[in-house]
Tab-separated table of C-alpha atoms in Angstrom:
chain	number	residue	atom	x	y	z
A	1	MET	CA	-29.451	-138.891	-169.852
A	2	TRP	CA	-31.525	-138.763	-173.047
A	3	ARG	CA	-34.054	-141.005	-174.768
A	4	ASN	CA	-33.203	-143.213	-177.718
A	5	PRO	CA	-36.373	-142.841	-179.787
A	6	GLU	CA	-37.156	-144.401	-183.129
A	7	PRO	CA	-37.487	-141.676	-185.766
A	8	ARG	CA	-40.926	-140.272	-186.518
A	9	LYS	CA	-42.133	-139.932	-190.106
A	10	PHE	CA	-42.008	-136.140	-190.116
A	11	TYR	CA	-40.097	-133.430	-188.282
A	12	ASP	CA	-40.366	-129.645	-188.505
A	13	VAL	CA	-36.563	-129.481	-188.516
A	14	ILE	CA	-33.946	-132.185	-189.001
A	15	ILE	CA	-30.380	-131.508	-187.900
A	16	VAL	CA	-27.813	-133.814	-189.487
A	17	GLY	CA	-24.875	-134.328	-187.143
A	18	GLY	CA	-24.931	-134.927	-183.382
A	19	GLY	CA	-21.847	-132.999	-182.363
A	20	GLY	CA	-21.803	-129.883	-180.207
A	21	HIS	CA	-22.863	-127.537	-183.024
A	22	GLY	CA	-25.754	-129.785	-184.118
A	23	LEU	CA	-27.071	-130.563	-180.631
A	24	GLY	CA	-26.687	-126.906	-179.671
A	25	THR	CA	-28.658	-125.868	-182.751
A	26	ALA	CA	-31.490	-128.224	-181.759
A	27	TYR	CA	-31.384	-126.899	-178.186
A	28	TYR	CA	-31.635	-123.233	-179.226
A	29	LEU	CA	-34.342	-124.046	-181.813
A	30	ALA	CA	-36.429	-125.601	-179.049
A	31	LYS	CA	-35.598	-123.090	-176.341
A	32	GLU	CA	-35.447	-119.737	-178.120
A	33	HIS	CA	-37.626	-120.345	-181.147
A	34	GLY	CA	-40.354	-122.529	-179.651
A	35	LEU	CA	-40.040	-125.374	-182.177
A	36	LYS	CA	-41.033	-128.705	-180.673
A	37	ASN	CA	-40.776	-131.309	-183.427
A	38	ILE	CA	-37.016	-131.524	-184.006
A	39	ALA	CA	-34.653	-134.436	-184.673
A	40	VAL	CA	-30.879	-134.667	-184.471
A	41	ILE	CA	-29.585	-137.541	-186.607
A	42	GLU	CA	-26.120	-138.885	-185.896
A	43	LYS	CA	-24.173	-141.529	-187.802
A	44	GLY	CA	-22.175	-142.750	-184.782
A	45	TRP	CA	-22.543	-141.718	-181.175
A	46	LEU	CA	-22.998	-138.202	-179.799
A	47	GLY	CA	-19.850	-136.123	-179.866
A	48	GLY	CA	-17.875	-138.979	-181.472
A	49	GLY	CA	-16.711	-136.818	-184.349
A	50	ASN	CA	-14.732	-133.615	-184.058
A	51	THR	CA	-16.493	-132.581	-180.818
A	52	GLY	CA	-14.653	-135.430	-179.086
A	53	ARG	CA	-11.448	-135.071	-181.097
A	54	ASN	CA	-10.420	-131.429	-180.751
A	55	THR	CA	-8.023	-129.833	-178.283
A	56	THR	CA	-10.835	-127.869	-176.534
A	57	ILE	CA	-9.335	-124.404	-176.916
A	58	ILE	CA	-11.736	-121.475	-176.639
A	59	ARG	CA	-10.818	-117.902	-177.583
A	60	SER	CA	-12.193	-114.989	-179.603
A	61	ASN	CA	-9.081	-113.038	-180.661
A	62	TYR	CA	-9.854	-113.011	-184.395
A	63	LEU	CA	-8.818	-110.209	-186.728
A	64	TRP	CA	-11.849	-109.089	-188.721
A	65	ASP	CA	-14.976	-107.517	-187.215
A	66	GLU	CA	-17.201	-110.251	-188.656
A	67	SER	CA	-15.245	-113.038	-186.991
A	68	ALA	CA	-14.659	-111.117	-183.788
A	69	HIS	CA	-18.426	-110.663	-183.380
A	70	LEU	CA	-19.111	-114.345	-184.073
A	71	TYR	CA	-16.431	-115.776	-181.775
A	72	GLU	CA	-17.045	-113.199	-179.040
A	73	HIS	CA	-20.771	-113.998	-179.130
A	74	SER	CA	-19.711	-117.579	-178.583
A	75	LEU	CA	-17.269	-116.774	-175.770
A	76	LYS	CA	-19.996	-114.815	-173.927
A	77	LEU	CA	-22.276	-117.854	-174.175
A	78	TRP	CA	-19.444	-120.117	-172.928
A	79	GLU	CA	-19.101	-117.926	-169.836
A	80	ASN	CA	-22.632	-118.840	-168.802
A	81	LEU	CA	-23.014	-122.265	-170.362
A	82	SER	CA	-22.610	-124.446	-167.263
A	83	SER	CA	-25.469	-122.648	-165.523
A	84	GLU	CA	-27.521	-122.365	-168.720
A	85	LEU	CA	-27.346	-126.161	-169.195
A	86	ASN	CA	-27.247	-126.941	-165.462
A	87	TYR	CA	-24.345	-129.232	-166.274
A	88	ASN	CA	-20.700	-128.642	-165.495
A	89	ILE	CA	-18.874	-128.247	-168.791
A	90	MET	CA	-15.679	-127.431	-166.838
A	91	PHE	CA	-15.093	-124.152	-168.662
A	92	SER	CA	-11.759	-122.889	-167.396
A	93	GLN	CA	-10.727	-119.359	-168.377
A	94	ARG	CA	-7.001	-119.921	-168.063
A	95	GLY	CA	-5.987	-117.615	-170.919
A	96	VAL	CA	-4.385	-118.200	-174.304
A	97	LEU	CA	-0.990	-117.084	-175.571
A	98	ASN	CA	-0.432	-116.867	-179.340
A	99	LEU	CA	3.331	-116.718	-179.851
A	100	ALA	CA	5.279	-114.581	-182.325
A	101	HIS	CA	8.562	-116.043	-183.598
A	102	ASN	CA	9.649	-113.559	-186.254
A	103	GLU	CA	9.221	-109.936	-187.293
A	104	HIS	CA	6.237	-110.696	-189.469
A	105	ASP	CA	4.505	-112.547	-186.618
A	106	VAL	CA	5.144	-109.584	-184.314
A	107	LYS	CA	3.557	-107.125	-186.739
A	108	GLU	CA	0.653	-109.396	-187.569
A	109	ILE	CA	-0.125	-110.249	-183.936
A	110	ARG	CA	0.186	-106.622	-182.739
A	111	ARG	CA	-2.205	-105.609	-185.480
A	112	ARG	CA	-4.615	-108.325	-184.355
A	113	VAL	CA	-4.351	-107.214	-180.709
A	114	SER	CA	-5.286	-103.677	-181.774
A	115	ALA	CA	-8.196	-104.942	-183.841
A	116	ASN	CA	-9.378	-107.047	-180.889
A	117	LYS	CA	-9.265	-104.026	-178.561
A	118	LEU	CA	-11.381	-101.996	-180.988
A	119	ASN	CA	-13.935	-104.810	-180.881
A	120	GLY	CA	-13.972	-104.853	-177.080
A	121	ILE	CA	-12.109	-108.158	-176.833
A	122	ASP	CA	-9.632	-108.564	-173.966
A	123	SER	CA	-6.433	-109.018	-175.910
A	124	GLU	CA	-3.033	-107.660	-175.041
A	125	TRP	CA	0.539	-107.805	-176.301
A	126	VAL	CA	2.986	-109.456	-173.874
A	127	ASP	CA	6.786	-109.426	-174.199
A	128	PRO	CA	9.096	-112.434	-173.628
A	129	HIS	CA	9.708	-111.370	-170.029
A	130	GLN	CA	5.967	-111.473	-169.265
A	131	ILE	CA	5.633	-114.772	-171.151
A	132	LYS	CA	8.347	-116.283	-168.954
A	133	LYS	CA	6.353	-115.229	-165.900
A	134	LEU	CA	3.197	-116.879	-167.246
A	135	VAL	CA	4.949	-120.018	-168.522
A	136	PRO	CA	8.288	-120.484	-166.717
A	137	ILE	CA	9.017	-123.794	-168.499
A	138	MET	CA	9.098	-122.190	-171.945
A	139	ASN	CA	12.434	-121.909	-173.751
A	140	THR	CA	12.061	-118.475	-175.333
A	141	GLU	CA	15.646	-117.736	-176.423
A	142	ASN	CA	17.786	-120.774	-177.034
A	143	CYS	CA	15.896	-122.136	-180.027
A	144	ARG	CA	15.752	-121.952	-183.820
A	145	TYR	CA	12.736	-119.609	-183.741
A	146	PRO	CA	12.996	-117.552	-180.533
A	147	VAL	CA	9.848	-116.242	-178.891
A	148	LEU	CA	9.612	-112.481	-179.520
A	149	GLY	CA	6.280	-111.850	-177.840
A	150	ALA	CA	2.687	-113.004	-177.878
A	151	SER	CA	-0.913	-111.963	-177.775
A	152	TYR	CA	-2.644	-112.881	-174.533
A	153	GLN	CA	-6.372	-113.245	-174.044
A	154	PRO	CA	-7.118	-113.833	-170.338
A	155	ARG	CA	-10.816	-114.734	-170.860
A	156	ALA	CA	-9.894	-117.533	-173.250
A	157	GLY	CA	-9.452	-121.084	-172.030
A	158	VAL	CA	-10.611	-124.655	-172.355
A	159	ALA	CA	-13.757	-126.718	-171.640
A	160	ARG	CA	-14.624	-130.382	-171.348
A	161	HIS	CA	-15.602	-131.217	-174.923
A	162	ASP	CA	-17.766	-134.312	-174.281
A	163	ALA	CA	-19.671	-132.462	-171.590
A	164	VAL	CA	-20.682	-129.809	-174.115
A	165	ALA	CA	-22.307	-132.440	-176.339
A	166	TRP	CA	-23.888	-134.214	-173.363
A	167	GLY	CA	-25.141	-130.986	-171.767
A	168	TYR	CA	-26.811	-129.788	-174.946
A	169	ALA	CA	-28.165	-133.299	-175.591
A	170	MET	CA	-29.770	-133.599	-172.147
A	171	ARG	CA	-31.416	-130.193	-172.242
A	172	ALA	CA	-32.531	-130.584	-175.864
A	173	ASP	CA	-33.990	-133.992	-175.017
A	174	GLU	CA	-35.937	-132.441	-172.123
A	175	LEU	CA	-37.361	-129.910	-174.560
A	176	GLY	CA	-38.626	-132.773	-176.728
A	177	VAL	CA	-35.856	-133.056	-179.320
A	178	ASP	CA	-35.467	-136.602	-180.688
A	179	ILE	CA	-31.797	-137.602	-180.694
A	180	ILE	CA	-31.336	-140.502	-183.095
A	181	GLN	CA	-27.923	-142.161	-182.903
A	182	ASN	CA	-26.355	-144.858	-185.076
A	183	CYS	CA	-28.440	-143.617	-187.966
A	184	GLU	CA	-26.592	-142.547	-191.082
A	185	VAL	CA	-28.018	-139.948	-193.435
A	186	LYS	CA	-27.383	-141.314	-196.918
A	187	LYS	CA	-29.003	-138.658	-199.056
A	188	ILE	CA	-30.756	-135.332	-198.769
A	189	ARG	CA	-33.842	-135.642	-200.945
A	190	THR	CA	-34.920	-132.534	-202.860
A	191	ALA	CA	-37.629	-131.802	-205.434
A	192	LYS	CA	-38.288	-128.627	-207.431
A	193	GLY	CA	-35.661	-126.711	-205.511
A	194	LYS	CA	-37.105	-127.597	-202.112
A	195	VAL	CA	-35.882	-130.007	-199.489
A	196	GLN	CA	-38.120	-133.050	-198.933
A	197	GLY	CA	-36.311	-134.866	-196.144
A	198	VAL	CA	-33.441	-137.264	-195.588
A	199	GLU	CA	-32.902	-140.890	-196.546
A	200	THR	CA	-31.307	-142.673	-193.614
A	201	SER	CA	-30.288	-146.171	-192.546
A	202	LYS	CA	-33.600	-146.185	-190.611
A	203	GLY	CA	-35.658	-145.189	-193.634
A	204	PHE	CA	-36.859	-141.933	-195.172
A	205	ILE	CA	-37.676	-139.090	-192.769
A	206	ARG	CA	-39.686	-136.184	-194.110
A	207	SER	CA	-38.958	-132.547	-193.271
A	208	ASN	CA	-39.203	-129.123	-194.875
A	209	ARG	CA	-36.122	-127.837	-193.104
A	210	VAL	CA	-32.809	-129.656	-192.907
A	211	GLY	CA	-29.718	-128.212	-191.238
A	212	VAL	CA	-26.463	-129.957	-192.117
A	213	VAL	CA	-23.835	-129.740	-189.373
A	214	ALA	CA	-21.635	-132.653	-190.426
A	215	SER	CA	-18.138	-131.073	-190.388
A	216	GLY	CA	-15.814	-133.182	-192.573
A	217	HIS	CA	-18.659	-135.026	-194.274
A	218	THR	CA	-20.615	-131.912	-195.273
A	219	SER	CA	-19.368	-132.039	-198.869
A	220	VAL	CA	-20.640	-135.593	-199.246
A	221	LEU	CA	-24.120	-134.684	-197.978
A	222	ALA	CA	-24.228	-131.459	-199.997
A	223	ALA	CA	-23.320	-133.414	-203.137
A	224	SER	CA	-26.298	-135.723	-202.513
A	225	ALA	CA	-28.529	-132.644	-202.878
A	226	GLY	CA	-26.608	-131.452	-205.946
A	227	ILE	CA	-24.827	-128.646	-204.117
A	228	LYS	CA	-21.141	-127.830	-204.413
A	229	LEU	CA	-19.505	-126.111	-201.471
A	230	PRO	CA	-15.979	-124.640	-201.330
A	231	LEU	CA	-14.784	-127.228	-198.803
A	232	GLN	CA	-11.831	-129.591	-198.660
A	233	SER	CA	-11.744	-132.342	-196.042
A	234	LYS	CA	-8.453	-133.127	-194.377
A	235	ALA	CA	-7.246	-135.033	-191.343
A	236	LEU	CA	-6.233	-132.956	-188.317
A	237	GLN	CA	-4.419	-134.741	-185.521
A	238	ALA	CA	-4.069	-134.342	-181.785
A	239	LEU	CA	-2.358	-136.317	-179.090
A	240	VAL	CA	-2.184	-136.529	-175.302
A	241	SER	CA	0.686	-137.436	-173.014
A	242	GLU	CA	0.855	-139.421	-169.814
A	243	PRO	CA	-0.541	-137.369	-166.897
A	244	ILE	CA	1.885	-135.268	-164.857
A	245	LYS	CA	1.631	-132.710	-162.044
A	246	PRO	CA	0.522	-129.205	-163.113
A	247	VAL	CA	3.277	-127.460	-165.092
A	248	ILE	CA	1.437	-125.197	-167.489
A	249	ASN	CA	-1.649	-123.272	-166.413
A	250	THR	CA	-2.538	-121.507	-169.630
A	251	VAL	CA	-2.944	-122.463	-173.293
A	252	VAL	CA	0.024	-121.743	-175.561
A	253	MET	CA	-0.364	-121.748	-179.317
A	254	SER	CA	2.251	-121.135	-181.944
A	255	ASN	CA	1.368	-120.720	-185.568
A	256	ALA	CA	4.890	-120.418	-186.921
A	257	VAL	CA	6.496	-123.547	-185.442
A	258	HIS	CA	3.125	-125.246	-185.349
A	259	ALA	CA	2.745	-126.434	-181.800
A	260	TYR	CA	0.026	-125.834	-179.303
A	261	VAL	CA	-0.358	-127.235	-175.863
A	262	SER	CA	-2.443	-127.073	-172.719
A	263	GLN	CA	-2.703	-129.314	-169.677
A	264	SER	CA	-5.958	-131.099	-168.954
A	265	ASP	CA	-7.480	-131.386	-165.502
A	266	LYS	CA	-6.272	-134.996	-165.458
A	267	GLY	CA	-2.715	-133.724	-165.966
A	268	GLU	CA	-2.228	-134.863	-169.552
A	269	LEU	CA	-0.626	-132.507	-172.020
A	270	VAL	CA	-3.102	-131.941	-174.827
A	271	ILE	CA	-1.169	-131.265	-178.029
A	272	GLY	CA	-2.560	-130.190	-181.366
A	273	ALA	CA	-0.810	-130.964	-184.647
A	274	GLY	CA	-1.431	-129.657	-188.141
A	275	THR	CA	-3.506	-130.899	-191.040
A	276	ASP	CA	-2.257	-133.428	-193.554
A	277	GLY	CA	-1.554	-131.822	-196.900
A	278	TYR	CA	-4.073	-133.888	-198.866
A	279	ASN	CA	-7.815	-134.601	-198.817
A	280	SER	CA	-8.771	-137.598	-196.742
A	281	TYR	CA	-11.644	-139.088	-194.762
A	282	THR	CA	-9.587	-141.699	-192.922
A	283	GLN	CA	-9.616	-140.012	-189.477
A	284	ARG	CA	-6.014	-141.053	-188.851
A	285	GLY	CA	-3.370	-138.692	-190.278
A	286	GLY	CA	0.330	-139.036	-191.064
A	287	TYR	CA	3.153	-139.545	-188.588
A	288	ASN	CA	5.355	-136.942	-190.259
A	289	ILE	CA	2.826	-134.296	-189.114
A	290	ILE	CA	2.958	-135.266	-185.444
A	291	GLU	CA	6.722	-135.610	-185.675
A	292	ASP	CA	6.917	-131.945	-186.749
A	293	THR	CA	4.679	-130.882	-183.894
A	294	ILE	CA	6.487	-132.911	-181.251
A	295	ARG	CA	9.827	-131.549	-182.473
A	296	ALA	CA	8.552	-127.993	-181.983
A	297	ILE	CA	7.016	-128.813	-178.582
A	298	VAL	CA	10.283	-130.312	-177.316
A	299	GLU	CA	12.260	-127.309	-178.507
A	300	LEU	CA	9.866	-124.853	-176.864
A	301	TYR	CA	9.574	-126.949	-173.673
A	302	PRO	CA	12.761	-129.003	-173.185
A	303	ILE	CA	11.255	-130.306	-169.922
A	304	PHE	CA	8.796	-132.424	-171.979
A	305	GLY	CA	11.613	-134.183	-173.849
A	306	LYS	CA	11.326	-137.544	-172.091
A	307	MET	CA	7.547	-137.701	-171.780
A	308	LYS	CA	5.514	-140.496	-173.297
A	309	MET	CA	2.523	-139.896	-175.495
A	310	LEU	CA	-0.479	-142.039	-174.633
A	311	ARG	CA	-2.922	-141.542	-177.466
A	312	GLN	CA	-3.011	-140.028	-180.929
A	313	TRP	CA	-6.018	-139.612	-183.215
A	314	GLY	CA	-7.317	-137.693	-186.194
A	315	GLY	CA	-10.534	-135.919	-187.086
A	316	ILE	CA	-11.729	-134.825	-190.512
A	317	VAL	CA	-12.039	-131.062	-190.769
A	318	ASP	CA	-13.758	-129.169	-193.572
A	319	ILE	CA	-11.626	-126.269	-194.706
A	320	THR	CA	-12.818	-123.224	-196.648
A	321	PRO	CA	-10.587	-121.068	-198.863
A	322	ASP	CA	-10.710	-118.142	-196.387
A	323	ALA	CA	-10.454	-120.162	-193.129
A	324	SER	CA	-13.840	-118.825	-192.028
A	325	PRO	CA	-16.990	-120.891	-191.576
A	326	ILE	CA	-20.108	-121.054	-193.727
A	327	LEU	CA	-23.412	-120.531	-191.864
A	328	SER	CA	-25.833	-120.151	-194.664
A	329	LYS	CA	-28.936	-120.900	-196.648
A	330	CYS	CA	-28.368	-122.264	-200.126
A	331	GLU	CA	-30.150	-122.442	-203.465
A	332	VAL	CA	-32.326	-125.323	-202.218
A	333	GLU	CA	-35.192	-123.936	-200.132
A	334	GLY	CA	-35.168	-125.281	-196.572
A	335	LEU	CA	-31.600	-126.561	-196.713
A	336	TYR	CA	-29.079	-124.895	-194.399
A	337	PHE	CA	-25.371	-125.461	-193.902
A	338	ASN	CA	-23.228	-124.884	-190.833
A	339	CYS	CA	-19.782	-125.992	-191.950
A	340	GLY	CA	-16.305	-124.921	-192.917
A	341	TRP	CA	-15.120	-124.501	-189.335
A	342	GLY	CA	-11.889	-126.080	-190.440
A	343	THR	CA	-9.419	-126.512	-187.646
A	344	GLY	CA	-11.109	-124.282	-185.065
A	345	GLY	CA	-14.804	-125.030	-184.632
A	346	PHE	CA	-14.987	-126.122	-181.007
A	347	LYS	CA	-14.557	-122.611	-179.603
A	348	ALA	CA	-17.535	-121.455	-181.620
A	349	THR	CA	-19.936	-124.211	-180.541
A	350	PRO	CA	-22.505	-122.185	-178.559
A	351	GLY	CA	-22.347	-119.089	-180.753
A	352	SER	CA	-22.549	-121.052	-183.975
A	353	ALA	CA	-25.465	-123.143	-182.689
A	354	ASN	CA	-27.252	-120.045	-181.443
A	355	VAL	CA	-27.118	-118.052	-184.689
A	356	PHE	CA	-27.662	-121.146	-186.855
A	357	ALA	CA	-30.860	-121.922	-184.932
A	358	HIS	CA	-31.964	-118.342	-185.665
A	359	THR	CA	-31.140	-118.805	-189.359
A	360	ILE	CA	-33.244	-121.989	-189.583
A	361	ALA	CA	-36.148	-120.694	-187.479
A	362	LYS	CA	-36.493	-117.354	-189.306
A	363	ASN	CA	-35.204	-118.556	-192.706
A	364	LYS	CA	-32.937	-115.537	-192.510
A	365	ALA	CA	-29.391	-115.101	-191.249
A	366	HIS	CA	-28.822	-113.528	-187.828
A	367	LYS	CA	-26.853	-110.294	-188.217
A	368	ILE	CA	-23.829	-112.075	-186.710
A	369	ASN	CA	-23.722	-114.846	-189.319
A	370	ALA	CA	-24.912	-112.812	-192.322
A	371	PRO	CA	-21.287	-112.196	-193.456
A	372	PHE	CA	-20.675	-115.980	-193.413
A	373	SER	CA	-23.030	-116.738	-196.280
A	374	VAL	CA	-21.809	-119.100	-198.986
A	375	ASP	CA	-22.403	-116.274	-201.494
A	376	ARG	CA	-19.265	-114.535	-200.261
A	377	PHE	CA	-17.262	-116.788	-202.573
A	378	VAL	CA	-19.139	-115.287	-205.521
A	379	SER	CA	-19.177	-111.660	-204.349
A	380	GLY	CA	-15.546	-111.881	-203.269
A	381	ARG	CA	-16.291	-110.518	-199.804
A	382	LEU	CA	-14.122	-113.098	-198.033
A	383	VAL	CA	-13.356	-113.073	-194.307
A	384	ASP	CA	-9.703	-114.066	-194.434
A	385	GLU	CA	-8.718	-115.474	-191.044
A	386	HIS	CA	-5.637	-117.471	-192.003
A	387	GLY	CA	-3.656	-115.429	-189.475
A	388	ALA	CA	-5.964	-115.938	-186.515
A	389	ALA	CA	-6.794	-119.566	-187.295
A	390	ALA	CA	-3.919	-121.083	-185.388
A	391	VAL	CA	-3.526	-124.169	-187.571
A	392	ALA	CA	-1.911	-123.438	-190.904
A	393	HIS	CA	-4.216	-124.566	-193.693
B	1	MET	CA	0.608	-142.188	-193.907
B	2	PHE	CA	1.331	-144.157	-197.037
B	3	THR	CA	3.826	-144.559	-199.834
B	4	ILE	CA	3.530	-143.186	-203.342
B	5	ARG	CA	5.062	-144.707	-206.453
B	6	CYS	CA	6.589	-141.710	-208.253
B	7	PRO	CA	6.481	-142.470	-212.001
B	8	TYR	CA	10.090	-141.265	-212.275
B	9	CYS	CA	11.759	-142.364	-208.998
B	10	GLY	CA	9.736	-145.344	-207.762
B	11	GLU	CA	8.099	-145.948	-204.395
B	12	ARG	CA	8.854	-143.355	-201.725
B	13	ASP	CA	7.321	-142.196	-198.456
B	14	GLN	CA	4.370	-139.814	-198.799
B	15	SER	CA	6.188	-137.166	-196.735
B	16	GLU	CA	8.564	-136.652	-199.710
B	17	PHE	CA	5.623	-135.416	-201.787
B	18	SER	CA	3.310	-132.406	-201.761
B	19	ASN	CA	-0.292	-132.598	-202.819
B	20	GLY	CA	-1.594	-130.269	-205.538
B	21	GLY	CA	-5.311	-130.836	-205.035
B	22	GLU	CA	-7.821	-131.960	-207.617
B	23	ALA	CA	-6.416	-132.883	-211.036
B	24	HIS	CA	-7.792	-132.010	-214.491
B	25	VAL	CA	-9.356	-128.666	-213.502
B	26	ALA	CA	-9.383	-126.611	-216.693
B	27	ARG	CA	-9.045	-122.850	-216.568
B	28	PRO	CA	-12.033	-121.224	-218.339
B	29	LYS	CA	-11.058	-120.296	-221.893
B	30	ASP	CA	-12.845	-116.940	-221.851
B	31	PRO	CA	-12.767	-115.564	-218.291
B	32	GLU	CA	-14.226	-112.181	-219.386
B	33	GLN	CA	-17.327	-113.848	-220.786
B	34	ILE	CA	-18.336	-115.983	-217.801
B	35	SER	CA	-20.438	-114.977	-214.811
B	36	ASP	CA	-19.094	-114.291	-211.316
B	37	ARG	CA	-20.647	-117.568	-210.177
B	38	GLU	CA	-18.844	-119.563	-212.871
B	39	TRP	CA	-15.575	-117.814	-212.046
B	40	SER	CA	-16.130	-118.536	-208.349
B	41	GLU	CA	-16.595	-122.219	-209.178
B	42	TYR	CA	-13.290	-122.250	-211.012
B	43	VAL	CA	-11.426	-120.393	-208.261
B	44	PHE	CA	-12.925	-121.866	-205.099
B	45	ILE	CA	-14.813	-125.087	-205.751
B	46	ARG	CA	-12.904	-128.350	-205.919
B	47	ALA	CA	-14.144	-131.921	-205.783
B	48	ASN	CA	-14.095	-133.328	-202.247
B	49	PRO	CA	-15.488	-136.840	-202.536
B	50	LYS	CA	-15.304	-139.652	-200.026
B	51	GLY	CA	-14.001	-142.329	-202.337
B	52	ILE	CA	-12.241	-142.283	-205.705
B	53	TYR	CA	-10.555	-139.009	-206.566
B	54	TYR	CA	-8.187	-137.647	-209.251
B	55	GLU	CA	-5.409	-135.565	-207.757
B	56	ARG	CA	-1.997	-134.073	-208.429
B	57	TRP	CA	1.213	-134.706	-206.534
B	58	VAL	CA	4.706	-133.263	-206.821
B	59	HIS	CA	7.840	-135.100	-205.673
B	60	THR	CA	9.086	-132.083	-203.693
B	61	HIS	CA	11.969	-133.828	-201.952
B	62	GLY	CA	12.961	-135.867	-205.005
B	63	CYS	CA	12.788	-135.286	-208.753
B	64	LYS	CA	10.426	-132.261	-208.252
B	65	LYS	CA	8.228	-133.492	-211.102
B	66	TRP	CA	4.447	-133.296	-211.090
B	67	PHE	CA	2.214	-136.269	-211.817
B	68	ASN	CA	-1.380	-137.389	-211.345
B	69	ALA	CA	-2.874	-140.096	-209.169
B	70	VAL	CA	-6.178	-141.792	-208.459
B	71	ARG	CA	-6.692	-142.273	-204.730
B	72	ASN	CA	-9.495	-143.556	-202.521
B	73	THR	CA	-9.911	-140.803	-199.920
B	74	SER	CA	-11.800	-143.125	-197.551
B	75	THR	CA	-8.810	-145.481	-197.218
B	76	ASP	CA	-5.880	-143.452	-198.655
B	77	GLU	CA	-5.068	-146.279	-201.100
B	78	ILE	CA	-3.374	-144.993	-204.237
B	79	LEU	CA	-5.022	-146.908	-207.056
B	80	LYS	CA	-3.123	-145.556	-210.023
B	81	VAL	CA	-0.307	-143.131	-210.793
B	82	TYR	CA	0.079	-141.593	-214.240
B	83	LYS	CA	2.170	-138.884	-215.846
B	84	MET	CA	1.042	-135.344	-216.647
B	85	GLY	CA	-0.526	-135.206	-220.096
B	86	GLU	CA	-1.736	-138.806	-220.009
B	87	ALA	CA	-5.497	-139.319	-220.207
B	88	PRO	CA	-7.173	-139.898	-216.828
B	89	PRO	CA	-8.258	-143.526	-216.343
B	90	PRO	CA	-12.063	-143.876	-216.170
B	91	LEU	CA	-13.323	-144.051	-212.580
B	92	LYS	CA	-15.277	-147.210	-213.477
B	93	GLU	CA	-11.955	-149.083	-213.441
B	94	PHE	CA	-11.815	-148.733	-209.670
B	95	LYS	CA	-13.961	-150.247	-206.985
B	96	ASN	CA	-15.233	-147.943	-204.270
B	97	THR	CA	-15.052	-149.787	-200.969
B	98	ILE	CA	-17.690	-147.777	-199.114
B	99	LYS	CA	-21.303	-148.825	-199.464
B	100	THR	CA	-23.010	-145.517	-198.640
B	101	PRO	CA	-21.814	-142.010	-199.503
B	102	SER	CA	-20.622	-141.139	-196.016
B	103	GLY	CA	-20.139	-144.693	-194.731
B	104	GLU	CA	-16.905	-146.069	-193.353
B	105	PRO	CA	-14.780	-148.655	-195.206
B	106	ASP	CA	-14.147	-152.039	-193.550
B	107	VAL	CA	-10.424	-151.329	-193.439
B	108	GLY	CA	-8.700	-147.970	-193.288
B	109	SER	CA	-11.030	-145.821	-191.203
B	110	GLY	CA	-10.055	-144.306	-187.873
B	111	ASN	CA	-13.695	-143.602	-187.015
B	112	PHE	CA	-14.577	-146.041	-184.255
B	113	SER	CA	-17.789	-144.258	-183.263
B	114	VAL	CA	-19.591	-145.890	-186.183
B	115	LYS	CA	-20.772	-149.435	-185.532
B	116	LYS	CA	-19.709	-151.947	-188.148
B	117	PRO	CA	-22.635	-154.101	-189.326
């Protein structure tokens, strides 16, 4: 699979965080930018954070041009990722429906469909009749918030989340990247406005370039270098049911009643809940949140009413004020952040890793991630994606 | 998932309350005089520590009154609740149960990918 090396004393680039985004960044740094001396440092095991905790939905139907370019770049990389990594990541383009339940939803989603079309993204408006054809088990009329229509992106879908981490890890390892697991970064050491390296549970490791891809824990690491980022960490929950025969062959998301569901290849329903309303690092989440989600799921799909849920878990997501990520340099030279993906980072894994590797290698943002600089919170040029980010923040 | 002792109503389930984010954030006295960066800090930047944290809560489904709390965000233990206008208790009063900045506490973490020593 991959080696388990002891850390060297010095690396050209250190990536903090061994999830999909971090491992992908190391892979593209080695493959596209010719860097050889790279380490990925992970506190637990690979993909044990949000990479292994999300609901694996992939889509690119975001409103603003900046986001559309970023997520579509990612979706194009997803379409080729199994062959690129020579590892089956089980990418299944089964389509995504984003439901509208009220007049405002209808207007907002139709506007987003139009914006998507102008950006060359396959997005279309479907009416309740077409939705019923796609998902016959959905109760579109006899419910508190009837389904009035939806956006549909056929190229969207799901992938096997662990396989993404493992695929990137194997290929990065072959290119010479040191993957160091069970090693916690305790502090980012800086001097005179430059990064010096990281203090870890396996000692100090020197580097002139450090990329932090630590999702929920990014604030903690940034604080150790004296940097404040506009992030709030909250628990986001998901749950899976007992496995059943195939009943739903697309992904259905609903912002308004807060329920989204897909069926895994094993037959389990994969259900995403919302975030807890307070900052937390506990990776658990409150039962009232999953109760809300399950209530909405049962109303939308009465057929699921008697099913049993097998597992429930939480991940800590880092949320920005505009629900868009931060892929950016900062005031410390050689320190880069890839964070703020909030509730929807999995879909962006290859695209984010690809442009972040460019940012670190060239010390300059790729044109795709230039709008996602942390300076946007000073200039006011926000990329407000609260509508397209399916989980209410 | 925890309970909160409302200073007016007593101990209730957390789902009765809404969180108001970081407590004791003062609005700049002279917004016209400060730089865009300082204004941005006031508008967008809030503390997000793993550990002891001052925050605001409102008893939405109860007395609807606001109050402050000190909570450990790595375990969700509420360490102190105090009324609006009262001075914040010094953080030194409370013991942080995590040994490293992004470490996991012995009790209260759902992160099983990190090996306990």
